[in-house]
Short mmCIF file of C-alpha atoms and ligand atoms in Angstrom, two decimals:
data_model
loop_
_atom_site.label_atom_id
_atom_site.label_comp_id
_atom_site.label_asym_id
_atom_site.label_seq_id
_atom_site.Cartn_x
_atom_site.Cartn_y
_atom_site.Cartn_z
CA UNK A 1 31.69 -55.23 46.37
CA UNK A 2 28.15 -54.75 47.64
CA UNK A 3 25.67 -52.03 46.68
CA UNK A 4 25.89 -50.24 50.03
CA UNK A 5 29.68 -50.11 49.70
CA UNK A 6 29.41 -48.45 46.29
CA UNK A 7 27.08 -45.81 47.74
CA UNK A 8 29.48 -45.22 50.64
CA UNK A 9 32.36 -44.93 48.17
CA UNK A 10 30.36 -42.44 46.06
CA UNK A 11 30.09 -40.22 49.13
CA UNK A 12 33.85 -39.58 48.98
CA UNK A 13 33.42 -37.82 45.63
CA UNK A 14 30.44 -35.60 46.45
CA UNK A 15 30.69 -31.92 47.30
CA UNK A 16 27.29 -31.88 49.05
CA UNK A 17 25.85 -29.64 46.33
CA UNK A 18 24.60 -32.54 44.20
CA UNK A 19 20.86 -33.30 44.12
CA UNK A 20 20.27 -37.02 44.55
CA UNK A 21 17.17 -39.05 43.74
CA UNK A 22 17.19 -42.61 45.10
CA UNK A 23 14.86 -45.47 44.17
CA UNK A 24 12.47 -47.05 46.66
CA UNK A 25 13.47 -49.77 49.09
CA UNK A 26 17.04 -50.46 50.19
CA UNK A 27 18.65 -47.95 47.84
CA UNK A 28 16.81 -44.97 49.37
CA UNK A 29 17.60 -46.17 52.88
CA UNK A 30 21.28 -46.39 51.98
CA UNK A 31 21.23 -42.96 50.37
CA UNK A 32 19.62 -41.58 53.53
CA UNK A 33 22.22 -43.21 55.77
CA UNK A 34 25.41 -42.80 53.77
CA UNK A 35 25.07 -39.59 51.70
CA UNK A 36 24.67 -35.87 52.56
CA UNK A 37 21.08 -34.98 53.57
CA UNK A 38 18.47 -33.99 52.61
CA UNK A 39 17.79 -35.61 49.23
CA UNK A 40 14.82 -37.01 47.33
CA UNK A 41 14.24 -40.41 48.94
CA UNK A 42 11.52 -42.32 47.13
CA UNK A 43 9.24 -44.47 49.24
CA UNK A 44 7.10 -45.69 46.36
CA UNK A 45 6.77 -44.91 42.65
CA UNK A 46 8.87 -47.88 41.69
CA UNK A 47 10.18 -47.37 38.15
CA UNK A 48 10.14 -43.59 38.29
CA UNK A 49 13.50 -42.47 39.77
CA UNK A 50 14.96 -41.72 36.34
CA UNK A 51 12.01 -39.57 35.26
CA UNK A 52 11.96 -37.70 38.57
CA UNK A 53 15.69 -37.08 38.15
CA UNK A 54 15.12 -35.83 34.60
CA UNK A 55 12.45 -33.37 35.75
CA UNK A 56 14.70 -32.18 38.56
CA UNK A 57 17.68 -31.77 36.23
CA UNK A 58 15.62 -29.67 33.80
CA UNK A 59 14.32 -27.59 36.70
CA UNK A 60 17.78 -27.02 38.23
CA UNK A 61 20.14 -26.88 35.23
CA UNK A 62 23.05 -25.48 37.27
CA UNK A 63 23.04 -28.37 39.77
CA UNK A 64 24.28 -31.88 39.19
CA UNK A 65 21.49 -34.40 39.59
CA UNK A 66 22.40 -37.99 40.41
CA UNK A 67 19.83 -40.76 40.19
CA UNK A 68 20.76 -43.87 42.18
CA UNK A 69 18.58 -46.78 41.18
CA UNK A 70 18.34 -50.50 41.74
CA UNK A 71 18.14 -52.68 38.62
CA UNK A 72 14.50 -53.54 39.38
CA UNK A 73 13.55 -49.88 39.41
CA UNK A 74 15.66 -49.10 36.37
CA UNK A 75 14.11 -51.89 34.32
CA UNK A 76 10.56 -51.08 35.39
CA UNK A 77 11.06 -47.56 34.05
CA UNK A 78 13.22 -48.54 31.10
CA UNK A 79 11.33 -46.46 28.58
CA UNK A 80 11.98 -43.36 30.70
CA UNK A 81 15.68 -43.88 29.92
CA UNK A 82 14.88 -43.42 26.23
CA UNK A 83 13.39 -40.03 27.10
CA UNK A 84 16.64 -39.16 28.86
CA UNK A 85 18.51 -40.13 25.68
CA UNK A 86 16.21 -37.80 23.76
CA UNK A 87 16.34 -34.88 26.22
CA UNK A 88 20.17 -34.97 26.58
CA UNK A 89 20.27 -33.13 29.89
CA UNK A 90 23.99 -32.67 30.64
CA UNK A 91 23.61 -32.22 34.39
CA UNK A 92 21.97 -35.63 34.86
CA UNK A 93 23.74 -38.83 35.86
CA UNK A 94 22.30 -42.27 36.51
CA UNK A 95 24.00 -44.84 38.76
CA UNK A 96 22.55 -48.33 38.45
CA UNK A 97 23.21 -50.57 41.44
CA UNK A 98 22.65 -53.93 39.78
CA UNK A 99 22.37 -56.85 42.19
CA UNK A 100 20.29 -58.80 39.63
CA UNK A 101 17.52 -58.93 42.18
CA UNK A 102 14.60 -57.28 43.91
CA UNK A 103 16.61 -57.36 47.13
CA UNK A 104 14.19 -55.29 49.20
CA UNK A 105 11.35 -57.78 48.81
CA UNK A 106 13.46 -60.86 49.50
CA UNK A 107 16.03 -61.11 46.72
CA UNK A 108 13.80 -62.48 43.99
CA UNK A 109 15.57 -62.59 40.64
CA UNK A 110 15.16 -59.76 38.07
CA UNK A 111 15.77 -60.18 34.33
CA UNK A 112 18.98 -58.17 34.63
CA UNK A 113 21.41 -61.04 34.00
CA UNK A 114 20.21 -61.34 30.39
CA UNK A 115 21.10 -57.76 29.52
CA UNK A 116 24.08 -55.89 28.17
CA UNK A 117 23.63 -52.52 29.87
CA UNK A 118 26.41 -50.79 27.95
CA UNK A 119 24.94 -51.56 24.55
CA UNK A 120 21.37 -51.13 25.70
CA UNK A 121 21.89 -47.65 27.14
CA UNK A 122 24.08 -46.53 24.19
CA UNK A 123 21.31 -47.65 21.87
CA UNK A 124 18.96 -45.36 23.77
CA UNK A 125 20.98 -42.32 22.76
CA UNK A 126 23.20 -41.91 25.83
CA UNK A 127 26.79 -41.87 24.67
CA UNK A 128 28.65 -41.83 27.96
CA UNK A 129 28.04 -45.25 29.49
CA UNK A 130 30.33 -47.30 31.74
CA UNK A 131 29.55 -50.81 32.88
CA UNK A 132 31.65 -52.66 35.45
CA UNK A 133 31.26 -55.91 37.30
CA UNK A 134 32.37 -55.65 40.93
CA UNK A 135 31.45 -59.24 41.68
CA UNK A 136 34.56 -60.09 39.64
CA UNK A 137 36.83 -57.09 40.23
CA UNK A 138 37.03 -56.40 43.93
CA UNK A 139 38.01 -52.74 43.68
CA UNK A 140 36.77 -49.80 41.66
CA UNK A 141 39.34 -47.72 39.79
CA UNK A 142 39.45 -44.39 41.62
CA UNK A 143 38.78 -42.17 38.60
CA UNK A 144 35.52 -43.92 37.75
CA UNK A 145 33.33 -42.25 40.37
CA UNK A 146 35.32 -39.03 40.08
CA UNK A 147 34.49 -38.82 36.39
CA UNK A 148 30.89 -39.84 37.03
CA UNK A 149 30.36 -37.00 39.48
CA UNK A 150 32.47 -34.32 37.87
CA UNK A 151 32.46 -34.71 34.09
CA UNK A 152 29.99 -32.25 32.52
CA UNK A 153 27.96 -34.67 30.47
CA UNK A 154 24.96 -36.93 30.65
CA UNK A 155 26.27 -40.24 32.00
CA UNK A 156 25.13 -43.68 32.99
CA UNK A 157 27.25 -45.85 35.27
CA UNK A 158 26.14 -49.47 35.61
CA UNK A 159 27.74 -51.37 38.46
CA UNK A 160 27.09 -55.06 38.96
CA UNK A 161 27.33 -55.74 42.69
CA UNK A 162 26.79 -58.45 45.25
CA UNK A 163 23.59 -58.44 47.30
CA UNK A 164 23.88 -56.45 50.55
CA UNK A 165 23.93 -58.15 53.91
CA UNK A 166 22.99 -55.07 55.93
CA UNK A 167 19.44 -54.25 56.91
CA UNK A 168 18.72 -50.57 57.45
CA UNK A 169 15.72 -49.13 59.26
CA UNK A 170 13.02 -47.31 57.32
CA UNK A 171 13.69 -43.63 56.65
CA UNK A 172 12.21 -41.86 59.71
CA UNK A 173 10.90 -38.83 57.76
CA UNK A 174 7.34 -38.85 56.42
CA UNK A 175 7.36 -38.28 52.63
CA UNK A 176 5.89 -34.79 53.16
CA UNK A 177 8.88 -34.06 55.40
CA UNK A 178 11.23 -35.51 52.79
CA UNK A 179 9.79 -33.06 50.27
CA UNK A 180 9.87 -30.07 52.62
CA UNK A 181 13.40 -30.74 53.82
CA UNK A 182 14.54 -31.02 50.22
CA UNK A 183 12.73 -27.83 49.19
CA UNK A 184 14.33 -25.93 52.08
CA UNK A 185 17.89 -27.10 51.52
CA UNK B 1 -13.17 -24.54 20.69
CA UNK B 2 -10.85 -22.63 23.02
CA UNK B 3 -8.05 -20.73 21.30
CA UNK B 4 -5.12 -22.97 22.20
CA UNK B 5 -2.51 -20.19 22.00
CA UNK B 6 -4.53 -18.10 24.44
CA UNK B 7 -4.98 -21.14 26.61
CA UNK B 8 -1.24 -21.82 26.78
CA UNK B 9 -0.48 -18.13 27.39
CA UNK B 10 -2.84 -18.28 30.34
CA UNK B 11 -1.02 -21.34 31.72
CA UNK B 12 2.34 -19.67 31.23
CA UNK B 13 1.09 -16.56 33.08
CA UNK B 14 0.04 -18.89 35.89
CA UNK B 15 3.66 -20.03 36.18
CA UNK B 16 3.72 -23.24 34.13
CA UNK B 17 6.88 -23.67 32.10
CA UNK B 18 6.97 -27.37 31.21
CA UNK B 19 4.49 -29.78 29.65
CA UNK B 20 4.82 -33.50 29.14
CA UNK B 21 2.56 -36.44 28.48
CA UNK B 22 1.31 -38.73 25.75
CA UNK B 23 -0.91 -37.26 23.00
CA UNK B 24 -4.58 -37.85 22.27
CA UNK B 25 -6.21 -36.59 19.07
CA UNK B 26 -8.47 -34.45 21.29
CA UNK B 27 -5.33 -32.35 21.96
CA UNK B 28 -4.05 -32.21 18.36
CA UNK B 29 -4.22 -28.41 18.06
CA UNK B 30 -2.98 -27.97 21.62
CA UNK B 31 0.18 -29.86 20.70
CA UNK B 32 0.70 -27.74 17.59
CA UNK B 33 0.59 -24.60 19.77
CA UNK B 34 2.73 -26.26 22.44
CA UNK B 35 5.49 -27.08 20.00
CA UNK B 36 5.48 -23.42 18.86
CA UNK B 37 5.39 -22.03 22.39
CA UNK B 38 8.47 -20.18 23.62
CA UNK B 39 7.25 -19.98 27.21
CA UNK B 40 6.34 -23.62 27.73
CA UNK B 41 8.91 -26.31 27.07
CA UNK B 42 7.47 -29.64 25.89
CA UNK B 43 8.98 -33.09 26.38
CA UNK B 44 7.32 -36.10 24.76
CA UNK B 45 6.98 -38.95 27.27
CA UNK B 46 6.88 -42.65 26.50
CA UNK B 47 4.32 -43.40 29.21
CA UNK B 48 2.02 -41.34 31.39
CA UNK B 49 3.56 -42.50 34.68
CA UNK B 50 6.93 -41.30 33.44
CA UNK B 51 5.31 -37.93 32.70
CA UNK B 52 4.05 -37.74 36.31
CA UNK B 53 7.62 -38.43 37.47
CA UNK B 54 9.05 -35.67 35.26
CA UNK B 55 6.55 -33.07 36.50
CA UNK B 56 7.08 -34.11 40.15
CA UNK B 57 10.88 -33.82 39.76
CA UNK B 58 10.44 -30.46 38.06
CA UNK B 59 8.32 -29.29 41.00
CA UNK B 60 10.90 -30.50 43.54
CA UNK B 61 13.38 -28.30 41.73
CA UNK B 62 11.07 -25.33 42.30
CA UNK B 63 9.15 -25.04 39.00
CA UNK B 64 5.69 -25.96 37.75
CA UNK B 65 4.66 -28.09 34.83
CA UNK B 66 1.51 -29.82 33.65
CA UNK B 67 0.49 -33.15 32.16
CA UNK B 68 -1.47 -34.03 29.04
CA UNK B 69 -2.89 -37.51 28.67
CA UNK B 70 -5.75 -39.59 27.35
CA UNK B 71 -8.10 -41.09 29.94
CA UNK B 72 -6.68 -44.50 28.99
CA UNK B 73 -3.48 -43.19 30.58
CA UNK B 74 -5.29 -42.68 33.88
CA UNK B 75 -5.06 -46.44 34.17
CA UNK B 76 -1.28 -46.21 33.87
CA UNK B 77 -0.61 -43.59 36.53
CA UNK B 78 -2.26 -45.08 39.62
CA UNK B 79 0.96 -45.80 41.52
CA UNK B 80 2.62 -42.57 40.37
CA UNK B 81 -0.32 -40.62 41.81
CA UNK B 82 -0.83 -42.51 45.05
CA UNK B 83 2.76 -43.24 46.08
CA UNK B 84 4.42 -40.12 44.66
CA UNK B 85 2.28 -37.05 43.92
CA UNK B 86 -0.34 -37.63 46.61
CA UNK B 87 2.04 -39.16 49.18
CA UNK B 88 4.57 -36.31 48.96
CA UNK B 89 1.85 -33.70 48.40
CA UNK B 90 2.98 -32.47 45.03
CA UNK B 91 0.59 -30.19 43.13
CA UNK B 92 -0.05 -31.63 39.69
CA UNK B 93 -2.25 -30.23 36.94
CA UNK B 94 -3.49 -32.93 34.57
CA UNK B 95 -5.40 -32.41 31.36
CA UNK B 96 -7.14 -35.70 30.55
CA UNK B 97 -9.13 -36.28 27.38
CA UNK B 98 -12.58 -37.66 28.06
CA UNK B 99 -12.78 -40.43 25.48
CA UNK B 100 -15.53 -43.00 25.26
CA UNK B 101 -18.56 -40.68 25.26
CA UNK B 102 -21.10 -40.41 22.40
CA UNK B 103 -18.68 -39.08 19.74
CA UNK B 104 -16.54 -42.17 20.32
CA UNK B 105 -19.25 -44.74 19.54
CA UNK B 106 -17.01 -46.16 16.81
CA UNK B 107 -14.03 -46.47 19.17
CA UNK B 108 -14.85 -49.46 21.37
CA UNK B 109 -11.35 -49.30 22.87
CA UNK B 110 -12.44 -46.21 24.80
CA UNK B 111 -15.89 -47.26 25.95
CA UNK B 112 -15.11 -48.99 29.24
CA UNK B 113 -12.68 -46.30 30.39
CA UNK B 114 -15.15 -43.65 29.25
CA UNK B 115 -17.76 -45.24 31.52
CA UNK B 116 -15.52 -45.35 34.57
CA UNK B 117 -13.38 -42.22 34.14
CA UNK B 118 -15.13 -40.12 36.78
CA UNK B 119 -15.40 -43.12 39.13
CA UNK B 120 -11.65 -43.68 38.80
CA UNK B 121 -10.93 -40.05 39.66
CA UNK B 122 -13.29 -40.21 42.60
CA UNK B 123 -11.74 -43.44 43.83
CA UNK B 124 -8.32 -41.80 43.71
CA UNK B 125 -9.79 -38.77 45.51
CA UNK B 126 -8.69 -36.46 42.72
CA UNK B 127 -10.84 -33.33 42.31
CA UNK B 128 -11.85 -32.81 38.68
CA UNK B 129 -13.57 -30.31 36.42
CA UNK B 130 -14.94 -30.61 32.90
CA UNK B 131 -13.49 -27.93 30.65
CA UNK B 132 -15.92 -26.03 28.39
CA UNK B 133 -15.38 -23.28 25.86
CA UNK B 134 -17.55 -20.92 27.91
CA UNK B 135 -16.00 -19.82 31.17
CA UNK B 136 -12.81 -21.82 30.64
CA UNK B 137 -10.76 -19.28 32.58
CA UNK B 138 -13.11 -19.56 35.49
CA UNK B 139 -12.86 -23.35 35.53
CA UNK B 140 -9.07 -23.18 35.30
CA UNK B 141 -8.85 -20.66 38.11
CA UNK B 142 -10.95 -22.91 40.33
CA UNK B 143 -8.87 -25.98 39.53
CA UNK B 144 -5.60 -24.10 40.11
CA UNK B 145 -6.82 -22.72 43.41
CA UNK B 146 -7.71 -26.19 44.69
CA UNK B 147 -4.38 -27.54 43.42
CA UNK B 148 -2.38 -24.82 45.19
CA UNK B 149 -4.39 -24.78 48.41
CA UNK B 150 -4.25 -28.56 48.79
CA UNK B 151 -0.82 -29.05 47.20
CA UNK B 152 -2.25 -32.14 45.47
CA UNK B 153 -3.06 -33.38 41.95
CA UNK B 154 -6.17 -32.07 40.19
CA UNK B 155 -7.67 -33.13 36.88
CA UNK B 156 -9.30 -31.18 34.06
CA UNK B 157 -11.33 -33.41 31.74
CA UNK B 158 -11.38 -32.35 28.10
CA UNK B 159 -14.14 -33.48 25.77
CA UNK B 160 -13.99 -33.59 21.97
CA UNK B 161 -13.74 -30.24 20.24
CA UNK B 162 -12.69 -28.20 23.30
CA UNK B 163 -8.90 -28.02 22.85
CA UNK B 164 -8.74 -29.20 19.23
CA UNK B 165 -10.97 -29.19 16.16
C1 LIG C 1 4.75 -50.97 41.60
C2 LIG C 1 5.44 -51.70 42.68
N1 LIG C 1 5.58 -53.04 42.62
C3 LIG C 1 6.23 -53.71 43.59
C4 LIG C 1 6.75 -53.04 44.67
C5 LIG C 1 7.45 -53.79 45.79
N2 LIG C 1 8.88 -53.48 45.81
C6 LIG C 1 9.42 -52.59 46.68
S1 LIG C 1 11.07 -52.43 46.52
C7 LIG C 1 11.11 -53.59 45.31
C8 LIG C 1 12.41 -54.01 44.70
C9 LIG C 1 13.18 -52.93 44.04
O1 LIG C 1 14.24 -53.55 43.36
P1 LIG C 1 15.54 -52.77 42.96
O2 LIG C 1 15.21 -51.47 42.38
O3 LIG C 1 16.37 -53.69 42.12
O4 LIG C 1 16.29 -52.48 44.35
P2 LIG C 1 16.84 -53.52 45.44
O5 LIG C 1 15.64 -53.92 46.26
O6 LIG C 1 17.48 -54.67 44.73
O7 LIG C 1 17.82 -52.72 46.25
C10 LIG C 1 9.83 -54.07 45.01
C11 LIG C 1 9.54 -55.10 44.00
C12 LIG C 1 6.56 -51.64 44.70
N3 LIG C 1 7.02 -50.88 45.70
N4 LIG C 1 5.91 -51.00 43.71
#
């Protein structure tokens, strides 16, 4: 499975009430195209989607906050995941779309292949961690995303995927518009 | 020195309910008061750019927080400021310790950043004020007005002895 397909699949489990923060580059474009709008689409601040999601989750404790991040973004902000392990914010979830590359800038390799995400994230104080490899298994078990969206606990879902072959246009909204649309939702 | 409990009460009355950042000894007493505060929640951050992210996310959810960092951390938050807070027009109150001036003669690690701190803020087009014990409320009101009117980051520089012994 490819990253964009995972994001499209996630859409089937959303109520539309979830607040979604997506990392810069392809992931934000896919979130914009395939998920309910408006959301927080990051154009820059590589490495910060997890911390922005944490701040949002603390600010809106009754809403579910889902961070969707590429592996490059996740690893750049790795220490912010330790803060999430410390803060234990139950309404926060992190979905890592791991294509082992900086796909947006031309598919250069990241260091992702060396890592055991399950153990790494558990060691950071986040107990509910699932890691699956969809380059090997072709299908996702149906309860995986259901649990990720609906279970009332801090969760990390790491999905190893194949690199996308679609190319989406830039998000047409200026970042100020992204903010205002999100604030007015 | 400004009474740090009064200072935090003022910030809480102004609508701030979260603080995050990375400590500097210039804020030692501020942190003691912060950890006691019931109105302002404090989250320790691992890096200053992460702290910018947390406050920006908190703002997008409809609430206001502020940042505490050493001026060395100004060097860490360039991208967080330019491609997040400034790009999306997110108001951000930053308290930055002004290390590397005369009292820090024995701390060479701060000297270069001390020399360029105001230049860095100017280059990033971030309005800044220097906090003093006299008239601190006035300074804070000015900084908050500019932050709200522009919906952009502002910086309050804090020298030795102003927010901690
Ligand atoms: C600080 C910084 N360095 C580099 C870039 C250039 N850049 C934009 S997107 C991107 C790759 C992001 O990788 P990842 O999060 O894994 O997502 P993917 O592109 O694989 O979907 C990079 C390196 C940037 N935007 N900011």
